[in-house]
Coordinates of C-alpha atoms in Angstrom, one line a residue:
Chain A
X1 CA -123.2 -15.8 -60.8
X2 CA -122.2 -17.9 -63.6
X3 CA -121.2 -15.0 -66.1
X4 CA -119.0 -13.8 -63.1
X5 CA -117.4 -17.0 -62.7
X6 CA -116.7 -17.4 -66.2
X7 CA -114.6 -14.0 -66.3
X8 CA -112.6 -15.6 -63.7
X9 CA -111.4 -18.7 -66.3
X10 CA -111.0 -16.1 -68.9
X11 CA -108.5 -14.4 -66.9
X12 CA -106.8 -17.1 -65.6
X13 CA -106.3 -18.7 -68.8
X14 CA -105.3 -15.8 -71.1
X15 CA -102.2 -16.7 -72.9
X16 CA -99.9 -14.3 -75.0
X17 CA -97.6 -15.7 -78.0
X18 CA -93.8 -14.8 -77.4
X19 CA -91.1 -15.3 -79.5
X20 CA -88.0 -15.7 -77.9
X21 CA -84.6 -14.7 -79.4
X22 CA -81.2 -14.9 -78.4
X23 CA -78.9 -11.6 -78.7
X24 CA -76.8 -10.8 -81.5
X25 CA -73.7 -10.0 -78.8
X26 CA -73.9 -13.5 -77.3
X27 CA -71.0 -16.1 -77.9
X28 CA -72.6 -19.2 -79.2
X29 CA -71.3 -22.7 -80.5
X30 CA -73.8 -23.3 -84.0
X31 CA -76.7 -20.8 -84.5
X32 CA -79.2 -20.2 -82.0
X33 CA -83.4 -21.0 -83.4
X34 CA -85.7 -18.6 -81.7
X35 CA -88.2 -20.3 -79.4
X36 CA -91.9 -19.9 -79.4
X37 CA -94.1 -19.9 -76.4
X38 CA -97.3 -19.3 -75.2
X39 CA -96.7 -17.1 -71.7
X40 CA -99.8 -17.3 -69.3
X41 CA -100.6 -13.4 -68.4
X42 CA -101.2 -13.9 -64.9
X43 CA -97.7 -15.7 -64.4
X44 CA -94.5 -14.2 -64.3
X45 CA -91.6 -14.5 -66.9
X46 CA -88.8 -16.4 -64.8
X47 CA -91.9 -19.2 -63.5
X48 CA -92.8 -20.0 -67.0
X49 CA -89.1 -19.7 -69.2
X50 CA -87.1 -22.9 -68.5
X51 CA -87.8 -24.2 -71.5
X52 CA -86.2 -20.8 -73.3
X53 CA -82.7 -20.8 -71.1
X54 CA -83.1 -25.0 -71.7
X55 CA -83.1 -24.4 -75.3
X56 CA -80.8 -21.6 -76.0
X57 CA -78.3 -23.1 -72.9
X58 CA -78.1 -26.2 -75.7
X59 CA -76.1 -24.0 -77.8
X60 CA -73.6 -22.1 -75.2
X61 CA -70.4 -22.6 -73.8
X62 CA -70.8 -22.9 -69.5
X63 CA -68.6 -19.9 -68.9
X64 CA -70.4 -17.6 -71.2
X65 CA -73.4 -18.3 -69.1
X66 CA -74.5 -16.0 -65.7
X67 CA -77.9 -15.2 -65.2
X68 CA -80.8 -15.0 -67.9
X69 CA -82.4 -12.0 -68.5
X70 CA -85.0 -10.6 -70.9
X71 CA -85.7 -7.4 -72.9
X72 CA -88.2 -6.4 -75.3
X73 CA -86.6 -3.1 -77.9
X74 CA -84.1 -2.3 -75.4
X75 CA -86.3 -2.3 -72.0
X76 CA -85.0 -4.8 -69.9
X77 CA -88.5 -7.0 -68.9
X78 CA -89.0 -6.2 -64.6
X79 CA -89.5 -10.6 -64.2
X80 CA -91.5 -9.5 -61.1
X81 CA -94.1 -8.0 -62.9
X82 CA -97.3 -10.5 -63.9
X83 CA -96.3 -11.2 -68.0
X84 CA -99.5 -9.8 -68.9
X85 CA -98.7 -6.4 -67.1
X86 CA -95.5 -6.2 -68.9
X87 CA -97.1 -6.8 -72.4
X88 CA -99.7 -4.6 -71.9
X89 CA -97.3 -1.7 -71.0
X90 CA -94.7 -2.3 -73.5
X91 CA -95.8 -4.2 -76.6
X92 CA -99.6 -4.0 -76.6
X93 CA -99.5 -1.7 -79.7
X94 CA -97.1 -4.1 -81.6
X95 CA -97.9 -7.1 -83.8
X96 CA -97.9 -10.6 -82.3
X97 CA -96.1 -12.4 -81.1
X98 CA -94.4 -10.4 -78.8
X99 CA -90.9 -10.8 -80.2
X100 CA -88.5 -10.9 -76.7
X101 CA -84.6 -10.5 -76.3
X102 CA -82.6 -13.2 -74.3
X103 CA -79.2 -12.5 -72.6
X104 CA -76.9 -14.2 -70.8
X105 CA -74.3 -11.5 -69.7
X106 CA -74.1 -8.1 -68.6
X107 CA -77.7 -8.1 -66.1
X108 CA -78.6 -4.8 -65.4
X109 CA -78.0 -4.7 -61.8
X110 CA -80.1 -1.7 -61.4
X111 CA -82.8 -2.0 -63.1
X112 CA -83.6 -6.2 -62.9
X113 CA -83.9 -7.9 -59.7
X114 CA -82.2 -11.4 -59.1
X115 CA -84.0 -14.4 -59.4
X116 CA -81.7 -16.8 -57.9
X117 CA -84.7 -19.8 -57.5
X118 CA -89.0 -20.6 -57.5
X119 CA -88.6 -19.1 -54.1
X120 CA -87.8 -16.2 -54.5
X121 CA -90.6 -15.8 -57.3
X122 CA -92.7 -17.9 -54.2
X123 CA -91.8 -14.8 -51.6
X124 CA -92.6 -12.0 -54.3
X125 CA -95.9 -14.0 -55.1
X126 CA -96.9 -14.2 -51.0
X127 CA -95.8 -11.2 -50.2
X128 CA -98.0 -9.4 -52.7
X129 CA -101.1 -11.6 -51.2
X130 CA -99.9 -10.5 -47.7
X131 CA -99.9 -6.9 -48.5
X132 CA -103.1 -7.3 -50.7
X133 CA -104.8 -8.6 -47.4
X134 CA -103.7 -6.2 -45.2
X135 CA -105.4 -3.4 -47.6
X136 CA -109.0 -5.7 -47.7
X137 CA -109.0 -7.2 -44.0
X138 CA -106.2 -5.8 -42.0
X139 CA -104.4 -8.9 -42.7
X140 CA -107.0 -11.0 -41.0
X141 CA -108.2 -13.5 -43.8
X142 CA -104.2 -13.9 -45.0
X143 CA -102.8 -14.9 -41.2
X144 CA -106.2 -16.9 -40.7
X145 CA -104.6 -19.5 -43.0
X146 CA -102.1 -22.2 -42.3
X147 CA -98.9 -22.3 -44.0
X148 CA -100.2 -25.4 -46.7
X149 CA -102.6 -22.9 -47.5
X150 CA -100.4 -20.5 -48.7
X151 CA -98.9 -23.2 -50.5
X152 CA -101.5 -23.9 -52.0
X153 CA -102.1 -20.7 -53.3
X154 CA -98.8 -20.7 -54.4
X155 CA -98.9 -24.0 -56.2
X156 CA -102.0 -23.4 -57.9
X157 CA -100.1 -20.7 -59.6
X158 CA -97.2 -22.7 -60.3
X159 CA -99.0 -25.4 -61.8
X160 CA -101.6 -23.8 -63.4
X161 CA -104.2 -25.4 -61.4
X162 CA -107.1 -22.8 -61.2
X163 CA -109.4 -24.8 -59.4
X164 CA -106.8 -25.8 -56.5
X165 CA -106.5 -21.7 -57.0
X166 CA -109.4 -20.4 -56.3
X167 CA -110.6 -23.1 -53.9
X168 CA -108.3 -21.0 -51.7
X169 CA -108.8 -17.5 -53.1
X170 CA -111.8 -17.3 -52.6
X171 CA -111.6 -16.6 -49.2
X172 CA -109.3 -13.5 -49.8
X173 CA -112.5 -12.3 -51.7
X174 CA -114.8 -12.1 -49.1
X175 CA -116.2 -9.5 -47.1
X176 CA -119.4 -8.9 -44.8
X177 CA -122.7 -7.6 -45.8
X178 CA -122.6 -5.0 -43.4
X179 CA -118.6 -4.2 -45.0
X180 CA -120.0 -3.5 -48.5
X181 CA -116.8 -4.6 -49.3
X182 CA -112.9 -4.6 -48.9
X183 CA -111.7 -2.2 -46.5
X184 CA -108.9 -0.7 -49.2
X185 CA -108.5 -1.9 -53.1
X186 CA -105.1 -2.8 -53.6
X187 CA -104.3 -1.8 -56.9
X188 CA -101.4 -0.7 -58.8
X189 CA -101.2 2.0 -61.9
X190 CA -98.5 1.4 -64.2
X191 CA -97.2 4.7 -66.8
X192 CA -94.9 4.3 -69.1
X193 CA -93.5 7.8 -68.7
X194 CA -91.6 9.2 -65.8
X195 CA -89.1 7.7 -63.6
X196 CA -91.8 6.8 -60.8
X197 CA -93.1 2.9 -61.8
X198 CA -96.1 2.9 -60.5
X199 CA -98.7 4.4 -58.2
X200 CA -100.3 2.2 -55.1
X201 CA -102.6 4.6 -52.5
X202 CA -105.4 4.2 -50.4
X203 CA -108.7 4.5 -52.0
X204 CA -112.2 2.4 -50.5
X205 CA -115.2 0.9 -53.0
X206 CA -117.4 3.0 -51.2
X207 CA -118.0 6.4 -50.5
X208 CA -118.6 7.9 -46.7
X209 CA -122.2 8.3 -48.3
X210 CA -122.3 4.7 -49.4
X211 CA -121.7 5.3 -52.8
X212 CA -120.4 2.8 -55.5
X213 CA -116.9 4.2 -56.3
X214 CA -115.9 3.1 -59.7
X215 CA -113.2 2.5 -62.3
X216 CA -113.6 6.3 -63.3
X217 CA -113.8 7.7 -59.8
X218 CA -110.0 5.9 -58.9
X219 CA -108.5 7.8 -61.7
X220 CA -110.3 10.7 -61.2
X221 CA -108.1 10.5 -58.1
X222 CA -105.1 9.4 -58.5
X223 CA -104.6 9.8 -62.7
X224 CA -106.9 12.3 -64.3
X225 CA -105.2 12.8 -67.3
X226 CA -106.4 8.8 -68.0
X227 CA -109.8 10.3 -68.3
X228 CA -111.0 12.2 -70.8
X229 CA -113.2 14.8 -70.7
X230 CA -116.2 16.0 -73.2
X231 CA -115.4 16.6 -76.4
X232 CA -111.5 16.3 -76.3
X233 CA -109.5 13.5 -77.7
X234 CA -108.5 10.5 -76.2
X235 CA -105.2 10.3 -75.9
X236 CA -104.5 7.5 -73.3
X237 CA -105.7 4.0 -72.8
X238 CA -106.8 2.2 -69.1
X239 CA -106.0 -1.4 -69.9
X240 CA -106.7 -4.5 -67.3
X241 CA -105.5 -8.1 -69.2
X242 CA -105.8 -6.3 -72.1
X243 CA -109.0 -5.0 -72.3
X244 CA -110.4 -1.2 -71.5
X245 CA -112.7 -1.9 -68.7
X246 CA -115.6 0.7 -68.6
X247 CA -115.2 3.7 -66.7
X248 CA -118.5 3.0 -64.9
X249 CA -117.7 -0.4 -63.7
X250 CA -117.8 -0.7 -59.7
X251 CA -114.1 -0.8 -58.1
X252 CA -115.0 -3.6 -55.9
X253 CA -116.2 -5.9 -58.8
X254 CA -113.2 -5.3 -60.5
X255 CA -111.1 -6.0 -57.4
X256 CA -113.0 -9.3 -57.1
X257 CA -112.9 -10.2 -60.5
X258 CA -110.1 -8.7 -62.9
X259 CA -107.1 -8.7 -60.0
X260 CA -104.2 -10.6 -60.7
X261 CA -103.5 -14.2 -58.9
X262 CA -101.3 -12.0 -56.2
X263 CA -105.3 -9.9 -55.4
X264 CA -103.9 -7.1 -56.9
X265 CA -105.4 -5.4 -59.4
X266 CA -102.4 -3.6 -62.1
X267 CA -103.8 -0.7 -64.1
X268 CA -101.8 -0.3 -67.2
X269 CA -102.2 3.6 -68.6
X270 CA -100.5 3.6 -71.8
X271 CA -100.6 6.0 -74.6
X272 CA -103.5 5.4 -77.5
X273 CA -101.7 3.5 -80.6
X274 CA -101.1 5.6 -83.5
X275 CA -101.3 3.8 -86.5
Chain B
X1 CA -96.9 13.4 -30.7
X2 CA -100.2 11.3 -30.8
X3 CA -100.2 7.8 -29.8
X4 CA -101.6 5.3 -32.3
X5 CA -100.9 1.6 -33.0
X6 CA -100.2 2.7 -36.8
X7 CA -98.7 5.5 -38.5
X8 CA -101.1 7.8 -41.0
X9 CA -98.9 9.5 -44.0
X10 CA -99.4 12.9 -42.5
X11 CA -98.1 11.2 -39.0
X12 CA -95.1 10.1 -40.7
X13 CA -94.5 13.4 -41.9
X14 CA -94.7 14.9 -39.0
X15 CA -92.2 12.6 -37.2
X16 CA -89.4 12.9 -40.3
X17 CA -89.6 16.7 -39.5
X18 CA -88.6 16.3 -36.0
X19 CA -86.0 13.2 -37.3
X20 CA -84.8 15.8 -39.4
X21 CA -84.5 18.4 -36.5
X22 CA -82.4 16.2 -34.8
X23 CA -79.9 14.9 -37.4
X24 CA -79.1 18.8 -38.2
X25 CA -78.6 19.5 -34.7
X26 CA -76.5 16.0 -34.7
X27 CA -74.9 16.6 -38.3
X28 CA -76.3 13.1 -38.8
X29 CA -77.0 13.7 -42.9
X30 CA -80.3 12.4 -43.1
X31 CA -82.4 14.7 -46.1
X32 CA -86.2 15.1 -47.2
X33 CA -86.3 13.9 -50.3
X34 CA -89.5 16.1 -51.8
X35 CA -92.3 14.9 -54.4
X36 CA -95.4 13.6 -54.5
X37 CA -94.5 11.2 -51.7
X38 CA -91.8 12.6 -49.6
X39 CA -89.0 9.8 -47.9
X40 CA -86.0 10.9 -45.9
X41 CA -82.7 9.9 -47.3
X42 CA -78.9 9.4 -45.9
X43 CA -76.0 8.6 -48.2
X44 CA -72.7 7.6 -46.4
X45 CA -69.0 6.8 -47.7
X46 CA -67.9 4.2 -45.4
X47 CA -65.4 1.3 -45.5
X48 CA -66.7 -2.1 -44.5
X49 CA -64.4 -5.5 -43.4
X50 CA -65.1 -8.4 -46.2
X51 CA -63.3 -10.9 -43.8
X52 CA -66.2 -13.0 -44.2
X53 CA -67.2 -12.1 -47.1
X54 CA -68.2 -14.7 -50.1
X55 CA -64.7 -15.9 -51.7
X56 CA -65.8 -14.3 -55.2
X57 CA -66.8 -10.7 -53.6
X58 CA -63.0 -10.7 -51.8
X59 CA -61.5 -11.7 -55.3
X60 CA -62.7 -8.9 -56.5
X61 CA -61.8 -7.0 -54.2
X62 CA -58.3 -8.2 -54.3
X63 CA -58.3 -7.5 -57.8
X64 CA -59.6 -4.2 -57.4
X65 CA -57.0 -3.2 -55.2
X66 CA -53.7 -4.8 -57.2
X67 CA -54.7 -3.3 -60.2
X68 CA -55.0 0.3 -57.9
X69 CA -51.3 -0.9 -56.6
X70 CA -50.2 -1.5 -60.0
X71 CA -51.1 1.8 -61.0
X72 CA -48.8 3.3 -58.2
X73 CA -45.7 1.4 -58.8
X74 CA -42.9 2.2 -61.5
X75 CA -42.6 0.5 -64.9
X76 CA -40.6 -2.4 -63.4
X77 CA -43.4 -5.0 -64.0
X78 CA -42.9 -7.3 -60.9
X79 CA -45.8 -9.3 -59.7
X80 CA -44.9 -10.1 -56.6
X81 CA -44.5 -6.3 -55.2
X82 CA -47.7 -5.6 -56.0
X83 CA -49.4 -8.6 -54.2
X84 CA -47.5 -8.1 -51.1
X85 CA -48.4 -4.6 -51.1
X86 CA -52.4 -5.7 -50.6
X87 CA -52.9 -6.3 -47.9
X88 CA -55.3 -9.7 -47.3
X89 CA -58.7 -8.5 -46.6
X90 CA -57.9 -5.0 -47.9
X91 CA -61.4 -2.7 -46.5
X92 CA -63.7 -2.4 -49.0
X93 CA -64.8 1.0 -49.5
X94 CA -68.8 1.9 -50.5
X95 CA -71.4 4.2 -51.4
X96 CA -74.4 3.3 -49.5
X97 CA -77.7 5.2 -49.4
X98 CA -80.7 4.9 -47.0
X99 CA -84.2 5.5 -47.6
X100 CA -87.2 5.7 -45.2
X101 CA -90.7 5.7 -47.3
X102 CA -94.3 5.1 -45.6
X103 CA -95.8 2.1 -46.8
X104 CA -99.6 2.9 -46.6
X105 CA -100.6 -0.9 -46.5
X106 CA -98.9 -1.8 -43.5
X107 CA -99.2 2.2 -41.8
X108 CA -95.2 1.8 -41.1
X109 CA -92.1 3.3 -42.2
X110 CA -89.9 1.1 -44.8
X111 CA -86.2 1.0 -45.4
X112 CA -84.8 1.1 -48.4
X113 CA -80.8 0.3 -49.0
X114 CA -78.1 -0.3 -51.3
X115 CA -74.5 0.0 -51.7
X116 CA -72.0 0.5 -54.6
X117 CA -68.3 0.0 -54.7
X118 CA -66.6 3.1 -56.2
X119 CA -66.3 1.3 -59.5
X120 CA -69.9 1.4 -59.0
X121 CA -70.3 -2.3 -58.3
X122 CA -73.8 -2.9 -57.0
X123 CA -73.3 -5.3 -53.3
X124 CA -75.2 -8.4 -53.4
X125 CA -77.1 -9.5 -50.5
X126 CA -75.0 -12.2 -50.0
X127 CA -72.0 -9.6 -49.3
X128 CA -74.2 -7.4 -47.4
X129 CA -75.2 -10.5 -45.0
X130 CA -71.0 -11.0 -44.7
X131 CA -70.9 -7.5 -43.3
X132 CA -73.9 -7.8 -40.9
X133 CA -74.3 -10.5 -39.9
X134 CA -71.3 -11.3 -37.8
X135 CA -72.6 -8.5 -35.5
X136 CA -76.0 -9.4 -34.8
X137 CA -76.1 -10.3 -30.9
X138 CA -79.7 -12.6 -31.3
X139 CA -81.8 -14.6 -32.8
X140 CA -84.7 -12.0 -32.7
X141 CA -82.1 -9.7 -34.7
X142 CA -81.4 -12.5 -37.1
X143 CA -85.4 -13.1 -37.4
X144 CA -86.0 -9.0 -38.2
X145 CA -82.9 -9.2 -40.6
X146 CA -84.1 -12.4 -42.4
X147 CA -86.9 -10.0 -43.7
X148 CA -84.3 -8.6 -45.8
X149 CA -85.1 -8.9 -49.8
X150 CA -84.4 -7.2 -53.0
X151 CA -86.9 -5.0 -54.2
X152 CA -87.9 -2.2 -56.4
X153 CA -88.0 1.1 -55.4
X154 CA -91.6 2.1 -55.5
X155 CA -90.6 6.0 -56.3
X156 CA -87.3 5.3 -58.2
X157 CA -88.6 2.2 -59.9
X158 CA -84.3 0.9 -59.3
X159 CA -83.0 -2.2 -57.2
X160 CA -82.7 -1.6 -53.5
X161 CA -82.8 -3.9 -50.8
X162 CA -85.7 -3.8 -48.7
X163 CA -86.4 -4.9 -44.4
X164 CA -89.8 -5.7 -44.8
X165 CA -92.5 -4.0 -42.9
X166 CA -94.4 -7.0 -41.7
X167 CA -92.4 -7.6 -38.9
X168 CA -92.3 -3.5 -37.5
X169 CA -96.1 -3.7 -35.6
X170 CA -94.3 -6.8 -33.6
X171 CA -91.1 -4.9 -32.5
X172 CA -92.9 -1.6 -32.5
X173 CA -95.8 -2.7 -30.3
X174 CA -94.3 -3.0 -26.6
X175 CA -92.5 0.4 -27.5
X176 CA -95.3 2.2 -28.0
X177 CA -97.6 0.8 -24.6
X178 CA -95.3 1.4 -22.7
X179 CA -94.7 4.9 -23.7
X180 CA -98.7 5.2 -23.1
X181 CA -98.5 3.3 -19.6
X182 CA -95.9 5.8 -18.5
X183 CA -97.7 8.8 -20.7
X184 CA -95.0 9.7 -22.8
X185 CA -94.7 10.5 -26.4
X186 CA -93.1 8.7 -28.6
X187 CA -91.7 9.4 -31.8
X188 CA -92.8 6.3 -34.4
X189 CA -90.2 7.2 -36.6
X190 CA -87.5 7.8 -34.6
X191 CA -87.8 4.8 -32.5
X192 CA -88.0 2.5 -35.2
X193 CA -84.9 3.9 -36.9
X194 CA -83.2 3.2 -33.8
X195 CA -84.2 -0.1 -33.6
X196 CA -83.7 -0.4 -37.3
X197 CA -80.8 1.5 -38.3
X198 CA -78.0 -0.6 -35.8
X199 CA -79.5 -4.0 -38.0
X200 CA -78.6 -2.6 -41.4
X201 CA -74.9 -1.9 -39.7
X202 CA -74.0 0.3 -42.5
X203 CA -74.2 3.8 -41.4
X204 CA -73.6 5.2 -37.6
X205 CA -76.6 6.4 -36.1
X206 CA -76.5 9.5 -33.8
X207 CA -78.9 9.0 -31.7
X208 CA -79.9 10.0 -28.3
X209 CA -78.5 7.1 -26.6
X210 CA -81.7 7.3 -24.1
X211 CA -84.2 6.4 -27.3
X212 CA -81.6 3.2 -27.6
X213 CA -81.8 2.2 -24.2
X214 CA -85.2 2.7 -23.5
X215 CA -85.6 0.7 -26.8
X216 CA -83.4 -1.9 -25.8
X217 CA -84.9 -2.2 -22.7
X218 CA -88.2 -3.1 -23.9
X219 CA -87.1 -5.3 -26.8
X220 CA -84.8 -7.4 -24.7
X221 CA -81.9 -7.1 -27.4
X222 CA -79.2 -4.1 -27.7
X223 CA -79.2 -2.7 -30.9
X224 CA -75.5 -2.7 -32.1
X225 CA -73.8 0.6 -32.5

């Protein structure tokens, strides 16, 4: 359906405007410019800022230097999290661009995972596919595929190649007639309160009746408080790449249309802006 | 205990009870950790060897321990005493603590891990390999460990290191037919912390050694006490 495949692009190609700055604490030969930067939403932050630590390394001394991290008003940014995720949980409510905090010292080995190289973004990347799979086909579609496969998956991301993408993707999107659809949704909730980061259970598209489950019927499940009922206010917001999907959209469309490049689809609950 | 190629939540549950049975009757110090999710949990004190540990991780260790020395010796300032006192690859002492959650997408238990010095100095992997791997006795050992990554706790939302569950069906598999060829029951969880547990190296686990030989026997490797 063309519509269909047009929502694809649009998520593929949604971009969010970043301003990167260095921290006040850090050492630094002459005065550091911020950086500006367009950050695709389905990418993740150590993929697509080279040009940041190329830029700010310009004005450093080598022994100040150990591992770049980010933060955005204190919260250092989880660099395994798809960028869009990250804004839509922690700055959505803010003006643009989203102003971001560079270090070069001090990573917070507790919080931040290391991202020594690409490959280790590569195994986060497959390894979300793999899991993805095994939810939707008992990993049969994922370990159907040769190893340049995977690659290509994994380039397509890399290089921002949607076509050589979803040439590939598409297979993890199938399912038989007689299926309905994926066996599980993979799908991830994401709160901003709480010490638990996010919430990933079982839950099928369809009901043991047959019945369409939808957007509404997940949280229903696994985060009422996200719905609200008759008459009382809305206080929280259910954002997907930055939009508030309806309720009443069908799980499995959303699964096959609004998950991130890794097939998962990340549910941001975050509180209604007050402004 | 029934026998299924997977593990169910409820399953899993059911198996950390009896886990738990037998650690109190063992004083092994494994815990349920309650919540929406339950997970059993073990924290140990333990000394590891750094002999081959990364040069930078036994610096700091060395340092660690002169400055300690230091502390210890009069106000005669004299270098040389206190270097001769540390010993060359003084034992490092750690924190470590051991999680086992259920991963519903892959129907198998998942360890969780990390270790702190007692300056509360988070190990790197790197370290961590130095510890292990000198003790692994095959390659198929080497392959199960190699599944070892940093990841985030998905209850604690923290940095742990993770063995990932893609590899458990493969090891887990002969176990479990052969425990239905010869009718007996097996405890998912409990086997594959005995398999598992001896890889990670870090913690002793009390056992029934006739889990770890029957284990052994089927897997073709001996899992290192």
């Amino acid at each position: 359906m063309a519509d269909d495949k047009d929502v694809l692009r649009d998520v593929w190609y949604g971009r969010i405007p970043a301003c990167f700055t260095l921290h006040q604490d850090q050492v630094t030969e002459r005065e550091a410019e911020p950086y500006y930067l367009l950050l695709p939403r389905v990418s993740y932050l150590t993929l697509v800022t080279d040009k940041v630590k190329k830029h700010f390394l310009k004005v450093m001394r080598a022994e100040d230097v150990e591992e770049m991290w980010l933060e955005y008003e204190g919260t250092p940014l989880k660099w395994h999290y798809p960028i869009g995720v990250l804004f839509d949980l922690h700055a959505s409510s803010s003006i643009l661009p989203w102003n971001i905090t560079v270090h070069f010292k001090d990573f917070p080995e507790r919080d931040l995972l290391h991202c020594s190289s690409n490959s280790v973004i590569e195994a986060h990347f497959m390894s979300g596919i793999k899991e993805a799979d095994a939810l939707k086909h008992k990993s049969q579609v994922v370990n159907d595929m040769q190893k340049k496969d995977h690659k290509q998956l994994w380039m397509g991301l890399q290089n921002d190649k949607f076509d050589q993408f979803w040439a590939m993707n598409r297979k993890l999107m199938e399912y038989s007639t007689e299926d309905g659809g994926f066996r599980y949704i993979p799908f991830r909730i994401y709160q901003t309160t709480g010490e638990r980061p996010f919430i990933q259970k079982l839950f099928r598209p369809l009901s043991a009746d047959g019945a369409v489950h939808t957007l509404g019927d997940l949280l229903r499940e696994m985060y009422p408080a996200a719905v609200t009922h008759e008459g009382a206010e809305k206080r929280l917001q259910v954002v997907i790449h930055g939009i508030e999907p309806l309720l009443e959209t069908p799980l499995q469309w959303l699964s096959e249309h609004l998950s991130h490049p890794d097939n998962f689809l990340h549910i941001c609950i975050i509180p209604v802006p007050s402004d | 205990m029934k026998m299924i190629s997977g593990l169910d939540e409820d399953s899993f549950v059911a198996c950390c009870r009896l886990v738990l049975q037998k650690s109190e009757e063992l004083r092994d110090g494994w815990r349920w950790e309650q919540g929406s999710e339950g997970y059993l949990r073990k924290t140990v004190l333990h000394s590891v060897s750094i002999q081959e540990a990364e040069n930078s991780e036994r610096e700091i260790a060395h340092k660690e321990c002169q400055s300690s020395e230091a502390v210890l010796l009069d106000d005669e300032d004299d270098d040389n005493v206190a270097g001769a006192n540390c010993p060359a690859d003084p034992p490092l002492w750690v924190h470590s603590e051991f999680h086992v959650l259920f991963s519903s997408s892959y129907r198998t238990p998942v360890m969780f891990f990390r270790s702190n010095t007692l300056e509360g100095r988070a190990l790197s992997l790197d370290a961590m390999w130095s510890f292990i791997k000198p003790k692994l006795k095959s390659s198929s050992e080497e392959d199960l460990l190699s599944t070892v990554t940093q990841q985030e706790h998905p209850l604690l939302g923290q940095t742990f290191f993770m063995l990932h569950p893609c590899k458990t069906n493969t090891f887990m598999r002969p176990v479990l037919q052969a425990a239905q060829r010869e009718n007996r029951a097996v405890n998912y969880v409990l086997t594959w912390l005995s398999v598992v547990g001896p890889l990670v190296d870090l913690f002793p686990i009390l056992l029934c050694s006739r889990t770890r030989a029957s284990v052994s026997e089927r897997l073709g490797f001996q899992p290192t006490l």
